[in-house]
Amino acid sequence: MRFVYTTSQLGKNVSGVIDAADEKMAAVLLRRQGIIPITLALADKKRYTLLSNNTGNDVRPSLFGGKKAKSKDITDFTRQLATLLGSGLPLAKALDFLSEQSANQAMKSTVEAMGAKLRAGVGFSECIAQYPNLFNGLYLSMVRAGESGGILDTTLDRLAEMRESREELTAKVRSAMIYPAFMFFAMIGCVAVLVGFVVPRFATLFQDMGQALPWPTLVLLHCADLVKNGWWIVLLLGGAAWFGLRHYTANTQGRLKVDLLKLKAPVLGKLFLTVSMARFPRTVGTLLSSGVPLLSALQSARGVTGNQAVETALEQVCKAVREGSAMGTAMTQAGFFTKYASEMATIGEESGTLDQMLVKVAQTYERAIDQLVKSLISLIEPVMILVMGGMVGFIVMAMLFPIFQMNLMAG
């Protein structure tokens, strides 16, 4: 049987024919030749059927949830698309399958539109480029590299792994902050109850004493009055500070200064820096293994660090590499990067395994993040207990001082 297929080469769709016993075998033969078909059908067939029962893979009933696609939704889409392409399903049919499985109407419409554009002759990377709100420049770069090299399924698989690793890293940091955040709000709530409800009941007693109050009691009474009558001022000042900070960090220089302060923070600074460092080498290593040139990989990785100071250092690395410098040397000169990362990059360049070395650097940083998070939690817990105990102790002593004075005078 003769089958007609279309595939993407250099961003353009081209057609061809192949002889095979059935459609699934035709897809397998094309994959052996390094060709990922967009569409595949009998030479005398004009309609394309969906091989949803012949993928040989377990696809979840729903890839997306909610009204707006989140980062996790895009990662799941990438993983499922890589699985379907790896099983030999043509790209357009894979998109049809994923659109049928989508429970998110916005994402469903997007995937359906991409499938229609593919059949109209638009390359997959061009389809991706038309949805920058869902697929960023890094995603687009990897799709283009996989498309041009005929390894789109492998590239999507690496892209999914990279996104999953990044999301896992973010989830670890967030989950580690849940307990300290709970303790912090519990502390604020406890102090608010004492200052807002308990202290005012003693205020009348203190005023009737007719004598000068000690300064801790005066401070406590003023705080109680502020909580009771001036809470809106606190909210107003907090909102103004938040909007001012947002406006200040809206420009590059302001964000650079704030990010530098974050990296220099006594306890959290090392964690922020290590998280940024882990994202950079994994992204560059994944891009290089997918066929993206080094300079393009470095440029694409700048936006994933999440810190303007690290992005500025990466810009210096890009400039040095563009001028002919080795990446390891450029990293040493730019600062921020550890000696271990620079030396691993140098070894990778000399041995031709730069992508593998960078991934190993990322794994080392990720293990370091686990240790930092554990150390941070073990440090925050006793500190917050001490702070909470100190504040409650101050409130209790401030209320008892006048009573002690009254007893002494009565004696």
mmCIF file of C-alpha atoms in Angstrom:
data_model
loop_
_atom_site.group_PDB
_atom_site.id
_atom_site.type_symbol
_atom_site.label_atom_id
_atom_site.label_comp_id
_atom_site.label_asym_id
_atom_site.label_seq_id
_atom_site.Cartn_x
_atom_site.Cartn_y
_atom_site.Cartn_z
ATOM 1 C CA MET A 1 0.000 0.000 0.000
ATOM 2 C CA ARG A 2 1.209 3.495 -0.801
ATOM 3 C CA PHE A 3 0.879 6.306 1.718
ATOM 4 C CA VAL A 4 1.234 10.051 1.262
ATOM 5 C CA TYR A 5 2.859 11.993 4.092
ATOM 6 C CA THR A 6 3.824 15.560 4.868
ATOM 7 C CA THR A 7 6.674 16.574 7.131
ATOM 8 C CA SER A 8 8.383 19.794 8.140
ATOM 9 C CA GLN A 9 11.830 20.700 6.865
ATOM 10 C CA LEU A 10 13.417 24.022 7.768
ATOM 11 C CA GLY A 11 10.060 25.400 8.837
ATOM 12 C CA LYS A 12 8.258 24.399 5.628
ATOM 13 C CA ASN A 13 5.981 21.473 4.937
ATOM 14 C CA VAL A 14 7.051 19.025 2.212
ATOM 15 C CA SER A 15 5.227 15.943 0.894
ATOM 16 C CA GLY A 16 6.376 12.462 -0.001
ATOM 17 C CA VAL A 17 5.204 8.880 -0.488
ATOM 18 C CA ILE A 18 6.144 5.607 1.170
ATOM 19 C CA ASP A 19 5.117 1.990 0.655
ATOM 20 C CA ALA A 20 4.090 -0.046 3.700
ATOM 21 C CA ALA A 21 1.691 -2.788 4.767
ATOM 22 C CA ASP A 22 -0.459 -0.419 6.828
ATOM 23 C CA GLU A 23 -0.502 3.075 8.229
ATOM 24 C CA LYS A 24 1.219 2.166 11.485
ATOM 25 C CA MET A 25 4.066 0.422 9.651
ATOM 26 C CA ALA A 26 4.402 3.452 7.377
ATOM 27 C CA ALA A 27 4.851 5.664 10.441
ATOM 28 C CA VAL A 28 7.478 3.280 11.824
ATOM 29 C CA LEU A 29 9.416 3.253 8.529
ATOM 30 C CA LEU A 30 9.370 7.040 8.397
ATOM 31 C CA ARG A 31 10.660 7.260 11.973
ATOM 32 C CA ARG A 32 13.546 4.970 11.074
ATOM 33 C CA GLN A 33 14.470 7.456 8.358
ATOM 34 C CA GLY A 34 14.396 10.323 10.864
ATOM 35 C CA ILE A 35 11.119 11.684 9.485
ATOM 36 C CA ILE A 36 8.283 12.744 11.792
ATOM 37 C CA PRO A 37 5.109 12.912 9.673
ATOM 38 C CA ILE A 38 2.659 15.723 10.168
ATOM 39 C CA THR A 39 -0.056 13.928 8.196
ATOM 40 C CA LEU A 40 -0.148 10.372 6.887
ATOM 41 C CA ALA A 41 -2.861 8.694 4.792
ATOM 42 C CA LEU A 42 -3.431 6.316 1.884
ATOM 43 C CA ALA A 43 -2.554 7.777 -1.478
ATOM 44 C CA ASP A 44 -6.192 7.649 -2.560
ATOM 45 C CA LYS A 45 -7.548 8.894 0.800
ATOM 46 C CA LYS A 46 -8.334 12.540 1.467
ATOM 47 C CA ARG A 47 -9.570 12.170 5.035
ATOM 48 C CA TYR A 48 -7.285 11.507 7.972
ATOM 49 C CA THR A 49 -8.379 9.127 10.692
ATOM 50 C CA LEU A 50 -7.235 9.406 14.290
ATOM 51 C CA LEU A 51 -5.296 6.397 15.551
ATOM 52 C CA SER A 52 -6.245 7.045 19.140
ATOM 53 C CA ASN A 53 -6.442 3.345 19.933
ATOM 54 C CA ASN A 54 -3.100 2.424 18.384
ATOM 55 C CA THR A 55 -0.673 4.613 20.256
ATOM 56 C CA GLY A 56 0.383 1.931 22.708
ATOM 57 C CA ASN A 57 0.660 4.550 25.444
ATOM 58 C CA ASP A 58 -1.426 5.487 28.416
ATOM 59 C CA VAL A 59 -2.801 8.977 27.904
ATOM 60 C CA ARG A 60 -4.580 10.598 30.786
ATOM 61 C CA PRO A 61 -8.243 11.463 30.285
ATOM 62 C CA SER A 62 -7.603 15.151 30.798
ATOM 63 C CA LEU A 63 -4.446 17.137 30.220
ATOM 64 C CA PHE A 64 -5.700 20.535 31.239
ATOM 65 C CA GLY A 65 -7.856 21.919 33.972
ATOM 66 C CA GLY A 66 -9.277 25.338 34.699
ATOM 67 C CA LYS A 67 -10.019 28.210 32.356
ATOM 68 C CA LYS A 68 -6.457 29.349 31.809
ATOM 69 C CA ALA A 69 -3.566 27.080 30.891
ATOM 70 C CA LYS A 70 -0.837 27.054 33.532
ATOM 71 C CA SER A 71 2.799 26.077 33.259
ATOM 72 C CA LYS A 72 1.954 22.549 34.430
ATOM 73 C CA ASP A 73 -0.619 22.247 31.633
ATOM 74 C CA ILE A 74 1.973 23.160 28.994
ATOM 75 C CA THR A 75 4.400 20.641 30.490
ATOM 76 C CA ASP A 76 1.773 17.890 30.383
ATOM 77 C CA PHE A 77 0.953 18.781 26.783
ATOM 78 C CA THR A 78 4.637 18.581 25.864
ATOM 79 C CA ARG A 79 5.093 15.228 27.577
ATOM 80 C CA GLN A 80 2.004 13.708 25.936
ATOM 81 C CA LEU A 81 2.907 15.062 22.500
ATOM 82 C CA ALA A 82 6.414 13.588 22.773
ATOM 83 C CA THR A 83 4.924 10.224 23.765
ATOM 84 C CA LEU A 84 2.490 10.190 20.852
ATOM 85 C CA LEU A 85 5.143 11.187 18.306
ATOM 86 C CA GLY A 86 7.520 8.584 19.700
ATOM 87 C CA SER A 87 4.864 5.913 19.157
ATOM 88 C CA GLY A 88 4.706 6.797 15.459
ATOM 89 C CA LEU A 89 1.541 8.905 15.403
ATOM 90 C CA PRO A 90 1.700 11.771 12.861
ATOM 91 C CA LEU A 91 1.965 15.246 14.343
ATOM 92 C CA ALA A 92 -1.425 16.519 13.154
ATOM 93 C CA LYS A 93 -3.191 13.417 14.452
ATOM 94 C CA ALA A 94 -1.352 13.718 17.766
ATOM 95 C CA LEU A 95 -2.623 17.277 18.116
ATOM 96 C CA ASP A 96 -6.148 16.111 17.258
ATOM 97 C CA PHE A 97 -5.909 13.470 19.957
ATOM 98 C CA LEU A 98 -4.648 15.946 22.560
ATOM 99 C CA SER A 99 -7.333 18.501 21.681
ATOM 100 C CA GLU A 100 -10.009 15.847 22.196
ATOM 101 C CA GLN A 101 -8.546 15.019 25.616
ATOM 102 C CA SER A 102 -8.361 18.647 26.718
ATOM 103 C CA ALA A 103 -10.842 19.821 29.355
ATOM 104 C CA ASN A 104 -9.653 23.409 29.066
ATOM 105 C CA GLN A 105 -11.594 25.186 26.345
ATOM 106 C CA ALA A 106 -8.920 27.806 25.647
ATOM 107 C CA MET A 107 -6.199 25.175 25.289
ATOM 108 C CA LYS A 108 -8.519 22.927 23.278
ATOM 109 C CA SER A 109 -9.116 25.731 20.775
ATOM 110 C CA THR A 110 -5.403 26.480 20.555
ATOM 111 C CA VAL A 111 -4.413 22.872 19.850
ATOM 112 C CA GLU A 112 -7.228 22.492 17.291
ATOM 113 C CA ALA A 113 -6.076 25.663 15.541
ATOM 114 C CA MET A 114 -2.486 24.407 15.469
ATOM 115 C CA GLY A 115 -3.630 21.146 13.863
ATOM 116 C CA ALA A 116 -5.581 23.046 11.213
ATOM 117 C CA LYS A 117 -2.594 25.271 10.433
ATOM 118 C CA LEU A 118 -0.343 22.231 10.075
ATOM 119 C CA ARG A 119 -2.661 20.752 7.445
ATOM 120 C CA ALA A 120 -2.730 24.124 5.704
ATOM 121 C CA GLY A 121 1.045 23.954 5.231
ATOM 122 C CA VAL A 122 2.301 25.937 8.237
ATOM 123 C CA GLY A 123 5.321 24.467 10.043
ATOM 124 C CA PHE A 124 4.923 23.342 13.643
ATOM 125 C CA SER A 125 7.478 25.861 14.906
ATOM 126 C CA GLU A 126 5.568 28.637 13.132
ATOM 127 C CA CYS A 127 2.378 27.456 14.854
ATOM 128 C CA ILE A 128 4.180 27.577 18.200
ATOM 129 C CA ALA A 129 5.465 31.082 17.463
ATOM 130 C CA GLN A 130 1.896 32.355 17.057
ATOM 131 C CA TYR A 131 1.110 31.622 20.723
ATOM 132 C CA PRO A 132 3.830 33.394 22.742
ATOM 133 C CA ASN A 133 1.548 33.580 25.776
ATOM 134 C CA LEU A 134 1.721 29.766 26.023
ATOM 135 C CA PHE A 135 5.075 28.889 24.453
ATOM 136 C CA ASN A 136 8.054 31.112 25.278
ATOM 137 C CA GLY A 137 11.173 31.722 23.210
ATOM 138 C CA LEU A 138 13.010 28.807 24.816
ATOM 139 C CA TYR A 139 10.214 26.429 23.858
ATOM 140 C CA LEU A 140 10.238 27.769 20.313
ATOM 141 C CA SER A 141 14.015 27.418 19.972
ATOM 142 C CA MET A 142 13.922 23.755 20.974
ATOM 143 C CA VAL A 143 10.999 22.967 18.668
ATOM 144 C CA ARG A 144 12.827 24.579 15.756
ATOM 145 C CA ALA A 145 15.960 22.593 16.528
ATOM 146 C CA GLY A 146 14.048 19.323 16.764
ATOM 147 C CA GLU A 147 12.105 20.091 13.608
ATOM 148 C CA SER A 148 15.201 20.850 11.547
ATOM 149 C CA GLY A 149 17.034 17.777 12.875
ATOM 150 C CA GLY A 150 14.148 15.361 12.462
ATOM 151 C CA ILE A 151 14.130 14.564 16.181
ATOM 152 C CA LEU A 152 11.065 16.497 17.285
ATOM 153 C CA ASP A 153 9.834 13.701 19.578
ATOM 154 C CA THR A 154 13.221 13.470 21.317
ATOM 155 C CA THR A 155 13.441 17.240 21.628
ATOM 156 C CA LEU A 156 9.959 17.501 23.102
ATOM 157 C CA ASP A 157 10.843 14.723 25.543
ATOM 158 C CA ARG A 158 13.935 16.662 26.695
ATOM 159 C CA LEU A 159 11.897 19.849 26.885
ATOM 160 C CA ALA A 160 9.307 18.108 29.055
ATOM 161 C CA GLU A 161 12.059 16.766 31.332
ATOM 162 C CA MET A 162 13.543 20.226 31.694
ATOM 163 C CA ARG A 163 10.176 21.815 32.491
ATOM 164 C CA GLU A 164 9.333 19.031 34.956
ATOM 165 C CA SER A 165 12.686 19.481 36.700
ATOM 166 C CA ARG A 166 12.160 23.235 36.951
ATOM 167 C CA GLU A 167 8.620 22.842 38.279
ATOM 168 C CA GLU A 168 9.783 20.241 40.789
ATOM 169 C CA LEU A 169 12.488 22.615 41.973
ATOM 170 C CA THR A 170 9.963 25.439 42.383
ATOM 171 C CA ALA A 171 7.569 23.129 44.203
ATOM 172 C CA LYS A 172 10.301 22.074 46.647
ATOM 173 C CA VAL A 173 11.101 25.670 47.555
ATOM 174 C CA ARG A 174 7.432 26.583 47.924
ATOM 175 C CA SER A 175 6.580 23.546 50.030
ATOM 176 C CA ALA A 176 9.572 24.247 52.242
ATOM 177 C CA MET A 177 8.236 27.746 52.909
ATOM 178 C CA ILE A 178 4.748 26.578 53.927
ATOM 179 C CA TYR A 179 5.634 25.732 57.518
ATOM 180 C CA PRO A 180 7.622 28.937 58.216
ATOM 181 C CA ALA A 181 4.828 30.977 56.603
ATOM 182 C CA PHE A 182 2.234 29.233 58.780
ATOM 183 C CA MET A 183 4.273 29.969 61.891
ATOM 184 C CA PHE A 184 4.700 33.599 60.852
ATOM 185 C CA PHE A 185 0.972 34.198 60.363
ATOM 186 C CA ALA A 186 0.229 32.330 63.582
ATOM 187 C CA MET A 187 2.636 34.641 65.369
ATOM 188 C CA ILE A 188 1.057 37.743 63.808
ATOM 189 C CA GLY A 189 -2.425 36.476 64.704
ATOM 190 C CA CYS A 190 -1.443 35.767 68.296
ATOM 191 C CA VAL A 191 0.096 39.203 68.762
ATOM 192 C CA ALA A 192 -2.882 40.895 67.047
ATOM 193 C CA VAL A 193 -5.333 39.197 69.427
ATOM 194 C CA LEU A 194 -3.295 40.214 72.470
ATOM 195 C CA VAL A 195 -2.779 43.784 71.311
ATOM 196 C CA GLY A 196 -6.247 44.298 69.869
ATOM 197 C CA PHE A 197 -8.416 42.628 72.528
ATOM 198 C CA VAL A 198 -6.487 41.852 75.717
ATOM 199 C CA VAL A 199 -4.386 44.990 76.121
ATOM 200 C CA PRO A 200 -7.293 47.479 75.713
ATOM 201 C CA ARG A 201 -9.022 45.860 78.738
ATOM 202 C CA PHE A 202 -6.015 46.803 80.854
ATOM 203 C CA ALA A 203 -5.812 50.324 79.419
ATOM 204 C CA THR A 204 -8.605 51.698 81.615
ATOM 205 C CA LEU A 205 -7.021 50.160 84.708
ATOM 206 C CA PHE A 206 -3.678 51.744 83.861
ATOM 207 C CA GLN A 207 -5.248 55.173 83.281
ATOM 208 C CA ASP A 208 -7.021 55.071 86.655
ATOM 209 C CA MET A 209 -3.754 54.447 88.452
ATOM 210 C CA GLY A 210 -2.871 58.134 88.210
ATOM 211 C CA GLN A 211 0.857 57.570 87.916
ATOM 212 C CA ALA A 212 3.485 57.531 85.185
ATOM 213 C CA LEU A 213 3.563 54.282 83.257
ATOM 214 C CA PRO A 214 6.807 52.516 82.328
ATOM 215 C CA TRP A 215 7.910 52.905 78.712
ATOM 216 C CA PRO A 216 7.170 49.263 77.703
ATOM 217 C CA THR A 217 3.556 49.788 78.759
ATOM 218 C CA LEU A 218 3.322 53.111 76.885
ATOM 219 C CA VAL A 219 4.693 51.493 73.732
ATOM 220 C CA LEU A 220 2.214 48.646 74.052
ATOM 221 C CA LEU A 221 -0.726 51.016 74.566
ATOM 222 C CA HIS A 222 0.222 53.058 71.500
ATOM 223 C CA CYS A 223 0.482 49.878 69.433
ATOM 224 C CA ALA A 224 -2.932 48.753 70.660
ATOM 225 C CA ASP A 225 -4.433 52.121 69.751
ATOM 226 C CA LEU A 226 -2.866 51.895 66.284
ATOM 227 C CA VAL A 227 -4.258 48.398 65.736
ATOM 228 C CA LYS A 228 -7.718 49.427 66.924
ATOM 229 C CA ASN A 229 -8.112 52.860 65.304
ATOM 230 C CA GLY A 230 -5.353 53.196 62.722
ATOM 231 C CA TRP A 231 -5.326 49.802 60.998
ATOM 232 C CA TRP A 232 -6.323 51.442 57.745
ATOM 233 C CA ILE A 233 -3.162 53.571 57.881
ATOM 234 C CA VAL A 234 -1.053 50.425 58.137
ATOM 235 C CA LEU A 235 -2.860 48.892 55.160
ATOM 236 C CA LEU A 236 -2.513 52.130 53.180
ATOM 237 C CA LEU A 237 1.212 52.387 53.871
ATOM 238 C CA GLY A 238 1.708 48.690 53.050
ATOM 239 C CA GLY A 239 -0.170 49.049 49.753
ATOM 240 C CA ALA A 240 1.776 52.181 48.850
ATOM 241 C CA ALA A 241 5.068 50.413 49.591
ATOM 242 C CA TRP A 242 4.026 47.428 47.445
ATOM 243 C CA PHE A 243 3.005 49.577 44.471
ATOM 244 C CA GLY A 244 6.161 51.656 44.851
ATOM 245 C CA LEU A 245 8.312 48.525 44.772
ATOM 246 C CA ARG A 246 6.421 47.220 41.709
ATOM 247 C CA HIS A 247 7.006 50.525 39.926
ATOM 248 C CA TYR A 248 10.663 50.603 40.927
ATOM 249 C CA THR A 249 11.319 47.071 39.669
ATOM 250 C CA ALA A 250 9.442 47.700 36.408
ATOM 251 C CA ASN A 251 12.636 49.105 34.848
ATOM 252 C CA THR A 252 15.826 47.142 34.366
ATOM 253 C CA GLN A 253 18.013 49.152 36.720
ATOM 254 C CA GLY A 254 15.533 49.014 39.576
ATOM 255 C CA ARG A 255 15.026 45.279 39.191
ATOM 256 C CA LEU A 256 18.802 44.785 39.009
ATOM 257 C CA LYS A 257 19.333 46.571 42.338
ATOM 258 C CA VAL A 258 16.538 44.643 44.055
ATOM 259 C CA ASP A 259 17.790 41.307 42.704
ATOM 260 C CA LEU A 260 21.304 42.113 43.886
ATOM 261 C CA LEU A 261 19.938 42.776 47.361
ATOM 262 C CA LYS A 262 18.102 39.421 47.228
ATOM 263 C CA LEU A 263 21.363 37.635 46.416
ATOM 264 C CA LYS A 264 23.122 39.411 49.290
ATOM 265 C CA ALA A 265 20.431 38.583 51.870
ATOM 266 C CA PRO A 266 21.988 36.920 54.947
ATOM 267 C CA VAL A 267 20.087 33.612 54.872
ATOM 268 C CA LEU A 268 18.009 33.453 51.699
ATOM 269 C CA GLY A 269 20.606 34.988 49.366
ATOM 270 C CA LYS A 270 22.525 31.751 48.838
ATOM 271 C CA LEU A 271 19.283 29.892 48.125
ATOM 272 C CA PHE A 272 18.168 32.473 45.530
ATOM 273 C CA LEU A 273 21.560 32.303 43.807
ATOM 274 C CA THR A 274 21.657 28.493 43.766
ATOM 275 C CA VAL A 275 18.141 28.277 42.278
ATOM 276 C CA SER A 276 19.149 30.630 39.457
ATOM 277 C CA MET A 277 22.365 28.706 38.902
ATOM 278 C CA ALA A 278 20.488 25.403 38.666
ATOM 279 C CA ARG A 279 18.121 26.716 35.991
ATOM 280 C CA PHE A 280 20.842 28.093 33.728
ATOM 281 C CA PRO A 281 23.068 25.025 33.116
ATOM 282 C CA ARG A 282 20.103 22.640 32.767
ATOM 283 C CA THR A 283 18.514 24.881 30.148
ATOM 284 C CA VAL A 284 21.716 25.360 28.161
ATOM 285 C CA GLY A 285 22.602 21.655 28.391
ATOM 286 C CA THR A 286 19.144 20.612 27.184
ATOM 287 C CA LEU A 287 19.259 23.073 24.287
ATOM 288 C CA LEU A 288 22.724 21.912 23.226
ATOM 289 C CA SER A 289 21.688 18.246 23.314
ATOM 290 C CA SER A 290 18.749 19.159 21.062
ATOM 291 C CA GLY A 291 20.993 20.709 18.430
ATOM 292 C CA VAL A 292 20.702 24.397 19.323
ATOM 293 C CA PRO A 293 23.975 26.340 18.781
ATOM 294 C CA LEU A 294 25.809 27.436 21.920
ATOM 295 C CA LEU A 295 25.291 31.166 21.436
ATOM 296 C CA SER A 296 21.563 30.742 20.795
ATOM 297 C CA ALA A 297 21.313 28.445 23.822
ATOM 298 C CA LEU A 298 22.984 31.034 26.061
ATOM 299 C CA GLN A 299 20.700 33.774 24.792
ATOM 300 C CA SER A 300 17.600 31.650 25.340
ATOM 301 C CA ALA A 301 18.701 30.682 28.873
ATOM 302 C CA ARG A 302 18.931 34.254 30.100
ATOM 303 C CA GLY A 303 15.215 34.515 30.766
ATOM 304 C CA VAL A 304 14.918 31.378 32.927
ATOM 305 C CA THR A 305 17.200 32.434 35.796
ATOM 306 C CA GLY A 306 14.563 34.646 37.427
ATOM 307 C CA ASN A 307 17.182 37.159 38.554
ATOM 308 C CA GLN A 308 18.276 40.267 36.662
ATOM 309 C CA ALA A 309 21.771 40.210 38.178
ATOM 310 C CA VAL A 310 22.382 36.663 36.917
ATOM 311 C CA GLU A 311 20.879 37.610 33.528
ATOM 312 C CA THR A 312 23.381 40.488 33.293
ATOM 313 C CA ALA A 313 26.228 38.061 34.013
ATOM 314 C CA LEU A 314 24.908 35.733 31.290
ATOM 315 C CA GLU A 315 24.839 38.636 28.843
ATOM 316 C CA GLN A 316 28.546 39.122 29.526
ATOM 317 C CA VAL A 317 29.107 35.400 28.884
ATOM 318 C CA CYS A 318 27.173 35.656 25.591
ATOM 319 C CA LYS A 319 29.230 38.642 24.516
ATOM 320 C CA ALA A 320 32.521 36.917 25.351
ATOM 321 C CA VAL A 321 31.505 33.717 23.520
ATOM 322 C CA ARG A 322 30.412 35.747 20.507
ATOM 323 C CA GLU A 323 33.858 37.357 20.460
ATOM 324 C CA GLY A 324 35.555 33.941 20.461
ATOM 325 C CA SER A 325 36.139 33.258 24.146
ATOM 326 C CA ALA A 326 35.625 29.804 25.643
ATOM 327 C CA MET A 327 32.474 29.439 27.724
ATOM 328 C CA GLY A 328 34.322 28.319 30.856
ATOM 329 C CA THR A 329 36.646 31.317 30.668
ATOM 330 C CA ALA A 330 33.729 33.668 30.053
ATOM 331 C CA MET A 331 31.883 32.294 33.086
ATOM 332 C CA THR A 332 34.944 32.858 35.287
ATOM 333 C CA GLN A 333 35.287 36.452 34.114
ATOM 334 C CA ALA A 334 31.573 37.252 34.486
ATOM 335 C CA GLY A 335 31.376 36.352 38.178
ATOM 336 C CA PHE A 336 28.398 34.748 40.000
ATOM 337 C CA PHE A 337 29.373 31.332 38.631
ATOM 338 C CA THR A 338 31.234 28.960 40.925
ATOM 339 C CA LYS A 339 34.651 27.616 40.085
ATOM 340 C CA TYR A 340 33.125 24.145 39.801
ATOM 341 C CA ALA A 341 30.650 25.278 37.127
ATOM 342 C CA SER A 342 33.330 27.106 35.132
ATOM 343 C CA GLU A 343 35.748 24.169 35.260
ATOM 344 C CA MET A 344 33.021 21.685 34.259
ATOM 345 C CA ALA A 345 32.162 23.908 31.289
ATOM 346 C CA THR A 346 35.832 24.020 30.282
ATOM 347 C CA ILE A 347 36.134 20.230 30.539
ATOM 348 C CA GLY A 348 32.960 19.821 28.503
ATOM 349 C CA GLU A 349 34.233 22.114 25.760
ATOM 350 C CA GLU A 350 37.551 20.305 25.565
ATOM 351 C CA SER A 351 35.965 16.834 25.494
ATOM 352 C CA GLY A 352 33.013 17.731 23.271
ATOM 353 C CA THR A 353 30.507 16.861 26.015
ATOM 354 C CA LEU A 354 29.478 20.350 27.091
ATOM 355 C CA ASP A 355 25.776 19.474 27.185
ATOM 356 C CA GLN A 356 26.346 16.516 29.506
ATOM 357 C CA MET A 357 28.651 18.458 31.786
ATOM 358 C CA LEU A 358 26.174 21.308 32.145
ATOM 359 C CA VAL A 359 23.385 18.899 33.049
ATOM 360 C CA LYS A 360 25.671 17.404 35.730
ATOM 361 C CA VAL A 361 26.324 20.904 37.064
ATOM 362 C CA ALA A 362 22.560 21.478 37.244
ATOM 363 C CA GLN A 363 22.084 18.212 39.136
ATOM 364 C CA THR A 364 24.780 19.248 41.616
ATOM 365 C CA TYR A 365 23.075 22.600 42.188
ATOM 366 C CA GLU A 366 19.693 20.893 42.625
ATOM 367 C CA ARG A 367 21.114 18.607 45.304
ATOM 368 C CA ALA A 368 22.628 21.664 46.970
ATOM 369 C CA ILE A 369 19.185 23.311 46.958
ATOM 370 C CA ASP A 370 17.717 20.347 48.838
ATOM 371 C CA GLN A 371 20.372 20.714 51.515
ATOM 372 C CA LEU A 372 19.931 24.493 51.698
ATOM 373 C CA VAL A 373 16.174 24.176 52.075
ATOM 374 C CA LYS A 374 16.557 21.640 54.892
ATOM 375 C CA SER A 375 19.119 23.840 56.638
ATOM 376 C CA LEU A 376 16.915 26.894 56.171
ATOM 377 C CA ILE A 377 13.902 25.188 57.736
ATOM 378 C CA SER A 378 15.971 23.946 60.680
ATOM 379 C CA LEU A 379 17.199 27.529 61.198
ATOM 380 C CA ILE A 380 13.892 29.365 60.700
ATOM 381 C CA GLU A 381 11.883 27.211 63.105
ATOM 382 C CA PRO A 382 13.803 28.028 66.321
ATOM 383 C CA VAL A 383 14.282 31.656 65.274
ATOM 384 C CA MET A 384 10.542 32.182 64.778
ATOM 385 C CA ILE A 385 9.780 30.431 68.068
ATOM 386 C CA LEU A 386 12.215 32.769 69.822
ATOM 387 C CA VAL A 387 10.731 35.824 68.089
ATOM 388 C CA MET A 388 7.184 34.766 68.949
ATOM 389 C CA GLY A 389 8.165 34.042 72.555
ATOM 390 C CA GLY A 390 9.958 37.365 72.803
ATOM 391 C CA MET A 391 6.977 39.356 71.509
ATOM 392 C CA VAL A 392 4.473 37.572 73.740
ATOM 393 C CA GLY A 393 6.861 37.929 76.685
ATOM 394 C CA PHE A 394 7.198 41.680 76.020
ATOM 395 C CA ILE A 395 3.408 42.081 75.961
ATOM 396 C CA VAL A 396 2.945 40.161 79.197
ATOM 397 C CA MET A 397 5.714 42.060 80.993
ATOM 398 C CA ALA A 398 4.418 45.421 79.712
ATOM 399 C CA MET A 399 1.031 44.630 81.237
ATOM 400 C CA LEU A 400 2.464 43.378 84.531
ATOM 401 C CA PHE A 401 4.918 46.245 85.207
ATOM 402 C CA PRO A 402 2.221 48.754 86.249
ATOM 403 C CA ILE A 403 0.578 46.109 88.460
ATOM 404 C CA PHE A 404 3.927 45.477 90.170
ATOM 405 C CA GLN A 405 4.362 49.218 90.706
ATOM 406 C CA MET A 406 0.878 49.494 92.169
ATOM 407 C CA ASN A 407 1.578 46.659 94.588
ATOM 408 C CA LEU A 408 4.854 48.265 95.670
ATOM 409 C CA MET A 409 3.114 51.589 96.329
ATOM 410 C CA ALA A 410 0.346 49.863 98.234
ATOM 411 C CA GLY A 411 2.953 48.057 100.309
#
